[in-house]
CSV table of C-alpha atoms in Angstrom, one decimal:
chain,number,residue,atom,x,y,z
A,1,ARG,CA,36.2,83.8,0.4
A,2,LYS,CA,34.8,84.3,-3.1
A,3,GLU,CA,31.2,83.1,-3.4
A,4,VAL,CA,28.3,82.9,-5.8
A,5,GLU,CA,24.9,82.9,-4.1
A,6,GLN,CA,21.6,81.7,-5.6
A,7,ASP,CA,18.1,81.0,-4.2
A,8,PRO,CA,18.0,77.2,-4.2
A,9,GLY,CA,14.2,77.1,-4.9
A,10,PRO,CA,12.5,75.0,-6.0
A,11,PHE,CA,10.5,77.2,-8.3
A,12,ASN,CA,7.4,75.3,-9.4
A,13,VAL,CA,5.8,77.1,-12.3
A,14,PRO,CA,3.0,76.1,-14.8
A,15,GLU,CA,3.9,75.5,-18.5
A,16,GLY,CA,3.9,78.8,-20.4
A,17,ALA,CA,4.9,80.9,-17.4
A,18,THR,CA,7.8,83.4,-17.2
A,19,VAL,CA,10.3,82.7,-14.4
A,20,ALA,CA,13.3,84.7,-13.3
A,21,PHE,CA,16.4,83.6,-11.3
A,22,ASN,CA,18.9,85.8,-9.7
A,23,CYS,CA,22.5,85.4,-8.6
A,24,THR,CA,25.0,87.5,-6.7
A,25,TYR,CA,28.7,87.2,-6.8
A,26,SER,CA,31.2,88.5,-4.3
A,27,ASN,CA,34.3,89.2,-6.3
A,28,SER,CA,34.3,92.5,-8.2
A,29,ALA,CA,37.3,91.3,-10.3
A,30,SER,CA,35.2,88.6,-12.0
A,31,GLN,CA,35.2,89.0,-15.7
A,32,SER,CA,33.2,86.1,-17.2
A,33,PHE,CA,29.7,85.1,-16.3
A,34,PHE,CA,27.6,82.1,-17.4
A,35,TRP,CA,24.4,80.3,-16.8
A,36,TYR,CA,24.6,76.5,-16.9
A,37,ARG,CA,21.9,74.0,-16.8
A,38,GLN,CA,22.2,70.7,-14.9
A,39,ASP,CA,19.8,67.8,-15.0
A,40,CYS,CA,19.7,65.4,-12.2
A,41,ARG,CA,23.0,63.4,-11.8
A,42,LYS,CA,24.3,64.8,-15.1
A,43,GLU,CA,27.0,67.2,-16.1
A,44,PRO,CA,26.5,70.9,-16.2
A,45,LYS,CA,25.8,72.2,-19.7
A,46,LEU,CA,26.4,75.7,-20.9
A,47,LEU,CA,23.1,77.5,-21.4
A,48,MET,CA,24.5,81.0,-22.2
A,49,SER,CA,27.3,83.4,-21.5
A,50,VAL,CA,26.2,86.7,-19.9
A,51,TYR,CA,27.4,90.0,-21.4
A,52,SER,CA,27.4,93.4,-19.8
A,53,SER,CA,24.8,94.7,-22.3
A,54,GLY,CA,22.5,91.7,-21.6
A,55,ASN,CA,21.8,89.0,-24.2
A,56,GLU,CA,19.0,86.9,-25.4
A,57,ASP,CA,18.9,83.4,-26.8
A,58,GLY,CA,15.4,82.4,-27.9
A,59,ARG,CA,13.2,82.2,-24.7
A,60,PHE,CA,16.2,82.9,-22.4
A,61,THR,CA,17.4,86.4,-21.5
A,62,ALA,CA,20.4,87.0,-19.3
A,63,GLN,CA,21.4,90.3,-17.6
A,64,LEU,CA,24.5,91.5,-15.8
A,65,ASN,CA,24.7,94.4,-13.3
A,66,ARG,CA,28.4,94.8,-12.5
A,67,ALA,CA,27.7,97.7,-10.1
A,68,SER,CA,25.5,95.5,-7.9
A,69,GLN,CA,27.4,92.2,-8.8
A,70,TYR,CA,24.2,90.6,-9.8
A,71,ILE,CA,23.2,88.3,-12.7
A,72,SER,CA,19.7,87.3,-13.8
A,73,LEU,CA,18.2,84.7,-16.1
A,74,LEU,CA,14.7,85.1,-17.4
A,75,ILE,CA,12.9,82.1,-19.1
A,76,ARG,CA,9.8,83.0,-21.1
A,77,ASP,CA,7.1,80.5,-22.1
A,78,SER,CA,8.4,77.7,-19.9
A,79,LYS,CA,8.4,74.2,-21.3
A,80,LEU,CA,8.3,70.9,-19.3
A,81,SER,CA,11.8,70.3,-20.7
A,82,ASP,CA,13.1,73.4,-18.9
A,83,SER,CA,12.8,71.5,-15.6
A,84,ALA,CA,16.4,71.4,-14.3
A,85,THR,CA,18.8,73.1,-11.9
A,86,TYR,CA,20.2,76.4,-13.2
A,87,LEU,CA,23.7,77.2,-12.1
A,88,CYS,CA,25.2,80.6,-12.0
A,89,VAL,CA,28.9,80.5,-12.8
A,90,VAL,CA,31.5,83.2,-12.5
A,91,ASN,CA,35.2,83.2,-13.1
A,92,GLU,CA,37.2,83.9,-10.0
A,93,GLY,CA,39.0,86.9,-11.4
A,94,ILE,CA,41.8,88.2,-13.6
A,95,GLY,CA,44.6,85.8,-14.0
A,96,THR,CA,42.8,82.7,-12.8
A,97,TYR,CA,41.5,79.7,-14.7
A,98,LYS,CA,39.0,78.9,-12.0
A,99,TYR,CA,35.2,79.1,-12.1
A,100,ILE,CA,33.0,79.5,-9.0
A,101,PHE,CA,29.7,77.8,-9.2
A,102,GLY,CA,26.5,78.7,-7.3
A,103,THR,CA,24.5,76.0,-5.6
A,104,GLY,CA,21.9,76.3,-8.3
A,105,THR,CA,18.2,77.1,-8.5
A,106,ARG,CA,15.9,74.2,-9.1
A,107,LEU,CA,13.1,74.8,-11.6
A,108,LYS,CA,10.1,72.4,-12.0
A,109,VAL,CA,7.7,73.2,-14.8
A,110,LEU,CA,4.3,71.7,-14.3
A,111,ALA,CA,1.9,70.5,-16.9
B,1,GLU,CA,29.5,68.2,-31.7
B,2,PRO,CA,32.8,67.4,-30.1
B,3,GLU,CA,32.6,66.1,-26.6
B,4,VAL,CA,34.7,65.4,-23.5
B,5,THR,CA,34.7,61.7,-22.7
B,6,GLN,CA,35.1,60.3,-19.2
B,7,THR,CA,35.7,56.7,-18.1
B,8,PRO,CA,34.5,54.9,-16.1
B,9,SER,CA,31.0,56.3,-15.6
B,10,HIS,CA,30.8,54.7,-12.2
B,11,GLN,CA,33.6,53.4,-9.9
B,12,VAL,CA,33.2,51.7,-6.6
B,13,THR,CA,36.3,51.4,-4.5
B,14,GLN,CA,37.3,50.4,-1.0
B,15,MET,CA,38.6,53.0,1.4
B,16,GLY,CA,42.4,53.2,1.2
B,17,GLN,CA,42.6,52.1,-2.4
B,18,GLU,CA,43.9,54.2,-5.3
B,19,VAL,CA,41.7,55.1,-8.2
B,20,ILE,CA,42.4,56.7,-11.6
B,21,LEU,CA,39.7,58.6,-13.4
B,22,ARG,CA,40.2,59.1,-17.1
B,23,CYS,CA,39.2,61.9,-19.4
B,24,VAL,CA,39.7,62.5,-23.1
B,25,PRO,CA,39.4,66.3,-23.7
B,26,ILE,CA,38.3,67.9,-27.0
B,27,SER,CA,41.2,67.5,-29.4
B,28,ASN,CA,41.9,71.2,-30.0
B,29,HIS,CA,41.4,72.3,-26.5
B,30,LEU,CA,44.5,73.4,-24.5
B,31,TYR,CA,43.2,73.9,-20.9
B,32,PHE,CA,41.9,71.0,-18.8
B,33,TYR,CA,40.2,70.9,-15.5
B,34,TRP,CA,38.8,68.6,-12.8
B,35,TYR,CA,35.8,69.6,-10.7
B,36,ARG,CA,33.9,67.5,-8.3
B,37,GLN,CA,30.3,67.6,-7.0
B,38,ILE,CA,29.4,65.9,-3.7
B,39,LEU,CA,25.7,64.8,-3.9
B,40,GLY,CA,23.4,67.7,-3.2
B,41,GLN,CA,26.3,70.2,-3.1
B,42,LYS,CA,27.8,72.7,-5.5
B,43,VAL,CA,30.3,72.0,-8.2
B,44,GLU,CA,33.8,72.6,-6.8
B,45,PHE,CA,37.1,73.4,-8.6
B,46,LEU,CA,39.9,70.9,-8.0
B,47,VAL,CA,42.7,71.7,-10.5
B,48,SER,CA,43.5,73.3,-13.9
B,49,PHE,CA,46.2,72.1,-16.2
B,50,TYR,CA,47.9,73.8,-19.1
B,51,ASN,CA,51.1,73.1,-21.1
B,52,ASN,CA,51.7,69.9,-19.2
B,53,GLU,CA,51.6,71.4,-15.8
B,54,ILE,CA,49.2,72.4,-13.1
B,55,SER,CA,48.2,76.1,-13.4
B,56,GLU,CA,46.1,76.3,-10.4
B,57,LYS,CA,44.7,74.1,-7.6
B,58,SER,CA,42.2,74.4,-4.8
B,59,GLU,CA,42.8,73.6,-1.1
B,60,ILE,CA,40.8,70.3,-1.8
B,61,PHE,CA,43.6,69.2,-4.2
B,62,ASP,CA,46.1,68.1,-1.6
B,63,ASP,CA,48.9,65.5,-1.8
B,64,GLN,CA,46.3,62.7,-2.1
B,65,PHE,CA,45.5,63.9,-5.6
B,66,SER,CA,47.6,64.1,-8.8
B,67,VAL,CA,46.9,64.8,-12.5
B,68,GLU,CA,48.7,63.7,-15.6
B,69,ARG,CA,48.5,63.9,-19.3
B,70,PRO,CA,50.4,60.7,-20.1
B,71,ASP,CA,49.9,61.0,-23.9
B,72,GLY,CA,48.5,63.5,-26.4
B,73,SER,CA,44.9,62.6,-25.6
B,74,ASN,CA,44.2,61.4,-22.1
B,75,PHE,CA,44.0,63.5,-18.9
B,76,THR,CA,43.9,61.6,-15.7
B,77,LEU,CA,43.0,62.3,-12.1
B,78,LYS,CA,44.6,59.9,-9.5
B,79,ILE,CA,43.3,59.7,-6.0
B,80,ARG,CA,45.6,57.9,-3.6
B,81,SER,CA,44.3,56.2,-0.5
B,82,THR,CA,40.6,57.1,-1.0
B,83,LYS,CA,38.5,58.2,1.9
B,84,LEU,CA,34.7,58.0,2.3
B,85,GLU,CA,34.4,61.8,1.8
B,86,ASP,CA,36.0,61.4,-1.6
B,87,SER,CA,32.7,59.9,-2.8
B,88,ALA,CA,31.4,62.4,-5.4
B,89,MET,CA,30.8,63.0,-9.1
B,90,TYR,CA,34.1,64.0,-10.7
B,91,PHE,CA,33.8,66.1,-13.9
B,92,CYS,CA,36.5,66.7,-16.4
B,93,ALA,CA,36.3,69.9,-18.5
B,94,SER,CA,38.3,71.5,-21.3
B,95,THR,CA,38.4,74.8,-23.0
B,96,ARG,CA,40.2,76.3,-26.0
B,97,THR,CA,41.1,79.4,-24.1
B,98,ALA,CA,41.8,80.2,-20.4
B,99,GLY,CA,39.0,81.1,-17.9
B,100,LEU,CA,38.3,84.4,-19.5
B,101,GLY,CA,36.1,84.8,-22.5
B,102,PRO,CA,32.6,83.7,-23.4
B,103,TYR,CA,33.1,80.1,-24.3
B,104,GLY,CA,32.6,78.4,-21.0
B,105,TYR,CA,33.6,74.9,-20.2
B,106,THR,CA,32.6,71.7,-22.0
B,107,PHE,CA,32.2,69.1,-19.3
B,108,GLY,CA,32.4,65.4,-19.6
B,109,SER,CA,29.5,63.3,-18.4
B,110,GLY,CA,31.3,62.6,-15.2
B,111,THR,CA,32.6,59.6,-13.1
B,112,ARG,CA,30.6,58.8,-10.1
B,113,LEU,CA,33.1,57.6,-7.4
B,114,THR,CA,31.7,55.7,-4.5
B,115,VAL,CA,34.1,54.8,-1.7
B,116,VAL,CA,32.9,52.1,0.6
C-alpha cells in the first residue's frame, strides 16, 4: 500500500519562529511532490511544488531527498495567518493520475 | 484567477437516496478528479477522468458511484443509494496536464455531504 506519512502535530509556535515539517513517502516511483495548505473545513490549496534541487518561495523552503524518500517544509518568520494544516502530497507513480495525501501537520502560530 | 466551482456547498440527504454533486472545472483544463475527505481524515482519491472516460479509480469508487461530463463544462459525481459512511467533503479538482509535473491540482471549495 502506497502511503505518505506526516507527524499530525499540533505544532504550537510563537509568531516569528521558524518551524519545519517532515514527510516520508513509500513509493520510490513517485515523481511529483507538493505541499498544500488546508484551512479548517476548506479545500486544500497548493502552497508549492517540491523540486529535487530544493526550492524557496518567500518564507517557505521545500526540500526533497529521493534517496530517503523524504520531503520537508521550512517556514521562517511565522505569521498568525500561517496557522493551518499542511498536507504533503505525492503522485502515486509513473503512469498514474492519482495523488496520495498525507494526513497533514497542524500548525498553530501564537501571538 | 480561474477557479473550480462546486455546487451545492452543502447537501443533506436521507440514507438510500441518490445525490449528484456538480463541478465546473477550469475551462482549459483537460483532467478532472473527485476526491473526498471524511471529517478528521486524509484526502482520498476517488476517480480521474480524461477524454470523456474514467482513467483511474480507487477501490472506494464502486458501483455506487459514477461520473459524467454531460456537456462541455460540467463534471458530475453521482452517488446512488447513499450510506451513512458516504458523509464527507467531496472535492472536485482539475489540471491542465496529467498527474506528473509541477502544477498540482486546483481544487473546488467542496460539497459537504451529510447522509442522515
